[in-house]
Amino acid sequence: MSASQFATGAHAHLPLDAHKDYILAIAIIALTDLLSAWTLFSSAAGSSSSTAVNMAQSALDEVTAASALDRSPSTFRRFVSRDASAQFPAVPGRYHLYVSYACPWACRCLAFLKLKGLEHAISVTAVKPIFERTKETDDHMGWVFPSTADEEPGAEPDPINGAKSVRELYEIASTNYTGRPSVPILWDKQLKTVVNNESSEIIRMLNTEFNDIAENPGLDLYPAHLRASIDQINELVYSAINSGVYQCGFAKKQEPYDEAVTKLFEALDKCEEILGKQRYLCGNQLTEADIRLFVTLIRFDEIPGISSTVNIEHNKKSYYSDPSTNPYGIIPIGSNIDYNAPHDRERFGAV
Ligand SMILES: N[C@@H](CCC(=O)N[C@@H](CS)C(=O)NCC(=O)O)C(=O)O
């Protein structure tokens, strides 16, 4: 099954009814993740005879013999704190966020950065959308920076470390890093290290720890009174949708694929059911749960700023770059959705 066949199937499955904006958003996120998985898969397949590299080549290394995706935990799990005496205090100008616009996990961090009004305090650099060789000495493929500012619109050379690749950043931070050289990375310019490379934790830090310097300190995307409900939705969305699409994309046997894809569409239906009754996943206010689901999408005019975290051209280039999954190099013409069109979600009231 090819990515484009899946795309057709996904859209065919989706009822284009009154809440189509949200559901299309969900579908595109699912496809984004799925195609990302395909890209990772194919990059690994392409380098199967490579010189030994002392780090995980790609997410394919995380597929078990039974064909299930067993994702290794992110390695750097330190926390920025609002406490001025902490090892990583939340001071303006000290941290840098490395992202790929093609990566949904990185884009959720970008979304938080924009929504909280932290662009003046935390700088951002995006890599090129297509994996390239990260070293001359082996054939590991990964995220790289352009060498000039105009080489790849939306991506920039690394202004902090002058690194050629994300792999190089991990090598600066640790001499024995063996995980995948992934984005997002929250980088400490002062100690020249990765503070954290786990997006679910980076978004929590951005939500609370920088409030003294955030332009929108009052925006709480993980409010205490909704935490139980957010946690519950996150669990469903993560396992069945965010990670679920990887399970589909990485399946090497029919059975795990069937299981994952069924779970995925059940979860999409569940989200649709919830959003048929209320404006947001956890009630009448935007929360982390919505961002985690939307991720790469530009959608509602109520949340200006998010549009700049989406770069469809990078997404398309990245996902359709690999000849083994897209032998004819066809780049999709879409998406042709006008995200600025009225969405009609006001009917549920609230913000
Ligand atoms: N747990 C990480 C996962 C991030 C992740 O998987 N990023 C992918 C891109 S979508 C990546 O950078 N992969 C690089 C590689 O496999 O070499 C998070 O959520 O922050």
mmCIF file of N, CA, C and O in Angstrom, residues 25-79:
data_model
loop_
_atom_site.group_PDB
_atom_site.id
_atom_site.type_symbol
_atom_site.label_atom_id
_atom_site.label_comp_id
_atom_site.label_asym_id
_atom_site.label_seq_id
_atom_site.Cartn_x
_atom_site.Cartn_y
_atom_site.Cartn_z
ATOM 1 N N ALA A 25 -8.532 18.604 9.408
ATOM 2 C CA ALA A 25 -7.293 18.902 10.128
ATOM 3 C C ALA A 25 -6.718 17.619 10.701
ATOM 4 O O ALA A 25 -5.534 17.323 10.568
ATOM 5 N N ILE A 26 -7.571 16.860 11.333
ATOM 6 C CA ILE A 26 -7.123 15.603 11.940
ATOM 7 C C ILE A 26 -6.565 14.669 10.871
ATOM 8 O O ILE A 26 -5.512 14.068 11.027
ATOM 9 N N ALA A 27 -7.269 14.584 9.769
ATOM 10 C CA ALA A 27 -6.834 13.669 8.722
ATOM 11 C C ALA A 27 -5.469 14.057 8.200
ATOM 12 O O ALA A 27 -4.609 13.220 7.973
ATOM 13 N N ILE A 28 -5.249 15.371 8.037
ATOM 14 C CA ILE A 28 -3.974 15.799 7.481
ATOM 15 C C ILE A 28 -2.849 15.525 8.465
ATOM 16 O O ILE A 28 -1.768 15.114 8.081
ATOM 17 N N ILE A 29 -3.149 15.727 9.735
ATOM 18 C CA ILE A 29 -2.118 15.398 10.734
ATOM 19 C C ILE A 29 -1.779 13.921 10.652
ATOM 20 O O ILE A 29 -0.620 13.526 10.646
ATOM 21 N N ALA A 30 -2.819 13.105 10.572
ATOM 22 C CA ALA A 30 -2.579 11.668 10.504
ATOM 23 C C ALA A 30 -1.716 11.341 9.298
ATOM 24 O O ALA A 30 -0.752 10.591 9.387
ATOM 25 N N LEU A 31 -2.019 11.954 8.181
ATOM 26 C CA LEU A 31 -1.248 11.691 6.973
ATOM 27 C C LEU A 31 0.171 12.209 7.100
ATOM 28 O O LEU A 31 1.122 11.594 6.655
ATOM 29 N N THR A 32 0.279 13.358 7.751
ATOM 30 C CA THR A 32 1.601 13.935 7.955
ATOM 31 C C THR A 32 2.483 12.959 8.708
ATOM 32 O O THR A 32 3.601 12.665 8.322
ATOM 33 N N ASP A 33 1.929 12.435 9.800
ATOM 34 C CA ASP A 33 2.700 11.486 10.597
ATOM 35 C C ASP A 33 3.007 10.226 9.802
ATOM 36 O O ASP A 33 4.099 9.704 9.830
ATOM 37 N N LEU A 34 1.991 9.773 9.111
ATOM 38 C CA LEU A 34 2.155 8.531 8.369
ATOM 39 C C LEU A 34 3.242 8.673 7.319
ATOM 40 O O LEU A 34 4.127 7.848 7.192
ATOM 41 N N LEU A 35 3.159 9.774 6.588
ATOM 42 C CA LEU A 35 4.129 9.970 5.528
ATOM 43 C C LEU A 35 5.517 10.193 6.099
ATOM 44 O O LEU A 35 6.510 9.788 5.524
ATOM 45 N N SER A 36 5.542 10.834 7.256
ATOM 46 C CA SER A 36 6.820 11.011 7.923
ATOM 47 C C SER A 36 7.412 9.648 8.240
ATOM 48 O O SER A 36 8.589 9.393 8.049
ATOM 49 N N ALA A 37 6.549 8.768 8.704
ATOM 50 C CA ALA A 37 7.007 7.420 9.012
ATOM 51 C C ALA A 37 7.550 6.746 7.760
ATOM 52 O O ALA A 37 8.578 6.095 7.784
ATOM 53 N N TRP A 38 6.870 6.974 6.657
ATOM 54 C CA TRP A 38 7.332 6.380 5.411
ATOM 55 C C TRP A 38 8.702 6.915 5.011
ATOM 56 O O TRP A 38 9.563 6.209 4.564
ATOM 57 N N THR A 39 8.852 8.211 5.202
ATOM 58 C CA THR A 39 10.129 8.818 4.858
ATOM 59 C C THR A 39 11.236 8.199 5.692
ATOM 60 O O THR A 39 12.288 7.823 5.188
ATOM 61 N N LEU A 40 10.957 8.069 6.994
ATOM 62 C CA LEU A 40 11.970 7.504 7.878
ATOM 63 C C LEU A 40 12.256 6.068 7.491
ATOM 64 O O LEU A 40 13.390 5.628 7.430
ATOM 65 N N PHE A 41 11.173 5.342 7.181
ATOM 66 C CA PHE A 41 11.309 3.954 6.807
ATOM 67 C C PHE A 41 12.208 3.821 5.587
ATOM 68 O O PHE A 41 13.149 3.063 5.558
ATOM 69 N N SER A 42 11.891 4.637 4.576
ATOM 70 C CA SER A 42 12.625 4.472 3.334
ATOM 71 C C SER A 42 14.065 4.930 3.468
ATOM 72 O O SER A 42 14.952 4.384 2.846
ATOM 73 N N SER A 43 14.296 5.941 4.320
ATOM 74 C CA SER A 43 15.682 6.371 4.473
ATOM 75 C C SER A 43 16.491 5.258 5.112
ATOM 76 O O SER A 43 17.643 5.042 4.787
ATOM 77 N N ALA A 44 15.854 4.519 6.007
ATOM 78 C CA ALA A 44 16.564 3.413 6.641
ATOM 79 C C ALA A 44 16.801 2.304 5.625
ATOM 80 O O ALA A 44 17.876 1.738 5.545
ATOM 81 N N ALA A 45 15.778 2.036 4.836
ATOM 82 C CA ALA A 45 15.910 0.972 3.851
ATOM 83 C C ALA A 45 17.052 1.283 2.891
ATOM 84 O O ALA A 45 17.847 0.435 2.552
ATOM 85 N N GLY A 46 17.160 2.554 2.533
ATOM 86 C CA GLY A 46 18.190 2.972 1.595
ATOM 87 C C GLY A 46 19.586 2.860 2.161
ATOM 88 O O GLY A 46 20.561 2.832 1.428
ATOM 89 N N SER A 47 19.701 2.803 3.470
ATOM 90 C CA SER A 47 21.041 2.791 4.050
ATOM 91 C C SER A 47 21.341 1.476 4.751
ATOM 92 O O SER A 47 22.180 1.399 5.615
ATOM 93 N N SER A 48 20.651 0.417 4.331
ATOM 94 C CA SER A 48 20.796 -0.838 5.053
ATOM 95 C C SER A 48 22.206 -1.417 4.963
ATOM 96 O O SER A 48 22.626 -2.172 5.811
ATOM 97 N N SER A 49 22.960 -1.057 3.931
ATOM 98 C CA SER A 49 24.297 -1.620 3.843
ATOM 99 C C SER A 49 25.361 -0.590 4.237
ATOM 100 O O SER A 49 26.486 -0.638 3.817
ATOM 101 N N SER A 50 24.946 0.358 5.050
ATOM 102 C CA SER A 50 25.843 1.464 5.357
ATOM 103 C C SER A 50 26.975 1.061 6.293
ATOM 104 O O SER A 50 26.919 0.059 6.980
ATOM 105 N N THR A 51 27.989 1.920 6.328
ATOM 106 C CA THR A 51 29.044 1.808 7.316
ATOM 107 C C THR A 51 28.402 1.919 8.684
ATOM 108 O O THR A 51 27.476 2.703 8.857
ATOM 109 N N ALA A 52 28.890 1.135 9.667
ATOM 110 C CA ALA A 52 28.260 1.151 10.988
ATOM 111 C C ALA A 52 28.266 2.560 11.581
ATOM 112 O O ALA A 52 29.271 3.267 11.520
ATOM 113 N N VAL A 53 27.151 2.975 12.109
ATOM 114 C CA VAL A 53 27.031 4.289 12.717
ATOM 115 C C VAL A 53 26.617 4.069 14.158
ATOM 116 O O VAL A 53 25.725 3.278 14.436
ATOM 117 N N ASN A 54 27.276 4.778 15.049
ATOM 118 C CA ASN A 54 27.012 4.549 16.462
ATOM 119 C C ASN A 54 25.772 5.300 16.957
ATOM 120 O O ASN A 54 25.792 5.923 17.987
ATOM 121 N N MET A 55 24.722 5.271 16.194
ATOM 122 C CA MET A 55 23.468 5.857 16.656
ATOM 123 C C MET A 55 22.335 5.215 15.864
ATOM 124 O O MET A 55 22.570 4.623 14.816
ATOM 125 N N ALA A 56 21.125 5.321 16.415
ATOM 126 C CA ALA A 56 19.999 4.728 15.718
ATOM 127 C C ALA A 56 19.916 5.362 14.335
ATOM 128 O O ALA A 56 19.953 6.571 14.198
ATOM 129 N N GLN A 57 19.850 4.534 13.302
ATOM 130 C CA GLN A 57 19.788 5.070 11.942
ATOM 131 C C GLN A 57 18.488 5.793 11.694
ATOM 132 O O GLN A 57 18.445 6.812 11.036
ATOM 133 N N SER A 58 17.414 5.240 12.200
ATOM 134 C CA SER A 58 16.129 5.880 11.982
ATOM 135 C C SER A 58 15.106 5.173 12.842
ATOM 136 O O SER A 58 15.427 4.242 13.567
ATOM 137 N N ALA A 59 13.858 5.621 12.719
ATOM 138 C CA ALA A 59 12.790 4.999 13.496
ATOM 139 C C ALA A 59 12.612 3.530 13.145
ATOM 140 O O ALA A 59 12.041 2.775 13.910
ATOM 141 N N LEU A 60 13.107 3.110 11.989
ATOM 142 C CA LEU A 60 12.984 1.698 11.623
ATOM 143 C C LEU A 60 13.685 0.807 12.643
ATOM 144 O O LEU A 60 13.286 -0.322 12.884
ATOM 145 N N ASP A 61 14.742 1.341 13.245
ATOM 146 C CA ASP A 61 15.448 0.575 14.267
ATOM 147 C C ASP A 61 14.554 0.287 15.466
ATOM 148 O O ASP A 61 14.904 -0.500 16.326
ATOM 149 N N GLU A 62 13.440 0.976 15.529
ATOM 150 C CA GLU A 62 12.562 0.823 16.683
ATOM 151 C C GLU A 62 11.377 -0.098 16.394
ATOM 152 O O GLU A 62 10.461 -0.199 17.187
ATOM 153 N N VAL A 63 11.439 -0.782 15.260
ATOM 154 C CA VAL A 63 10.390 -1.739 14.948
ATOM 155 C C VAL A 63 10.834 -3.114 15.428
ATOM 156 O O VAL A 63 11.919 -3.577 15.090
ATOM 157 N N THR A 64 9.985 -3.763 16.222
ATOM 158 C CA THR A 64 10.353 -5.064 16.771
ATOM 159 C C THR A 64 10.152 -6.164 15.731
ATOM 160 O O THR A 64 9.553 -5.930 14.677
ATOM 161 N N ALA A 65 10.644 -7.361 16.081
ATOM 162 C CA ALA A 65 10.496 -8.487 15.154
ATOM 163 C C ALA A 65 9.024 -8.750 14.863
ATOM 164 O O ALA A 65 8.653 -9.165 13.772
ATOM 165 N N ALA A 66 8.175 -8.463 15.842
ATOM 166 C CA ALA A 66 6.740 -8.708 15.653
ATOM 167 C C ALA A 66 6.089 -7.566 14.861
ATOM 168 O O ALA A 66 4.884 -7.485 14.735
ATOM 169 N N SER A 67 6.952 -6.654 14.375
ATOM 170 C CA SER A 67 6.485 -5.569 13.532
ATOM 171 C C SER A 67 5.729 -4.479 14.280
ATOM 172 O O SER A 67 4.990 -3.716 13.696
ATOM 173 N N ALA A 68 5.933 -4.409 15.578
ATOM 174 C CA ALA A 68 5.305 -3.320 16.319
ATOM 175 C C ALA A 68 6.345 -2.222 16.504
ATOM 176 O O ALA A 68 7.536 -2.504 16.581
ATOM 177 N N LEU A 69 5.889 -1.014 16.550
ATOM 178 C CA LEU A 69 6.821 0.098 16.736
ATOM 179 C C LEU A 69 7.013 0.322 18.220
ATOM 180 O O LEU A 69 6.079 0.610 18.946
ATOM 181 N N ASP A 70 8.244 0.137 18.662
ATOM 182 C CA ASP A 70 8.541 0.277 20.082
ATOM 183 C C ASP A 70 9.455 1.485 20.219
ATOM 184 O O ASP A 70 10.670 1.374 20.166
ATOM 185 N N ARG A 71 8.858 2.637 20.331
ATOM 186 C CA ARG A 71 9.609 3.882 20.277
ATOM 187 C C ARG A 71 10.526 4.049 21.487
ATOM 188 O O ARG A 71 10.068 3.978 22.627
ATOM 189 N N SER A 72 11.802 4.287 21.231
ATOM 190 C CA SER A 72 12.716 4.514 22.365
ATOM 191 C C SER A 72 12.409 5.873 22.975
ATOM 192 O O SER A 72 12.091 6.812 22.259
ATOM 193 N N PRO A 73 12.554 5.956 24.299
ATOM 194 C CA PRO A 73 12.289 7.255 24.922
ATOM 195 C C PRO A 73 13.332 8.288 24.503
ATOM 196 O O PRO A 73 14.471 7.932 24.213
ATOM 197 N N SER A 74 12.918 9.538 24.445
ATOM 198 C CA SER A 74 13.868 10.602 24.132
ATOM 199 C C SER A 74 14.914 10.653 25.235
ATOM 200 O O SER A 74 14.622 10.354 26.398
ATOM 201 N N THR A 75 16.136 11.048 24.873
ATOM 202 C CA THR A 75 17.250 10.912 25.814
ATOM 203 C C THR A 75 17.432 12.099 26.743
ATOM 204 O O THR A 75 17.739 11.943 27.913
ATOM 205 N N PHE A 76 17.281 13.297 26.213
ATOM 206 C CA PHE A 76 17.542 14.495 27.029
ATOM 207 C C PHE A 76 16.236 14.951 27.667
ATOM 208 O O PHE A 76 15.313 15.374 26.968
ATOM 209 N N ARG A 77 16.153 14.830 28.969
ATOM 210 C CA ARG A 77 14.878 15.086 29.633
ATOM 211 C C ARG A 77 15.025 16.104 30.757
ATOM 212 O O ARG A 77 14.417 15.981 31.805
ATOM 213 N N ARG A 78 15.843 17.136 30.514
ATOM 214 C CA ARG A 78 16.028 18.132 31.556
ATOM 215 C C ARG A 78 15.015 19.248 31.394
ATOM 216 O O ARG A 78 14.440 19.406 30.310
ATOM 217 N N PHE A 79 14.824 19.999 32.457
ATOM 218 C CA PHE A 79 13.740 20.983 32.442
ATOM 219 C C PHE A 79 14.206 22.405 32.675
ATOM 220 O O PHE A 79 14.987 22.669 33.594
#
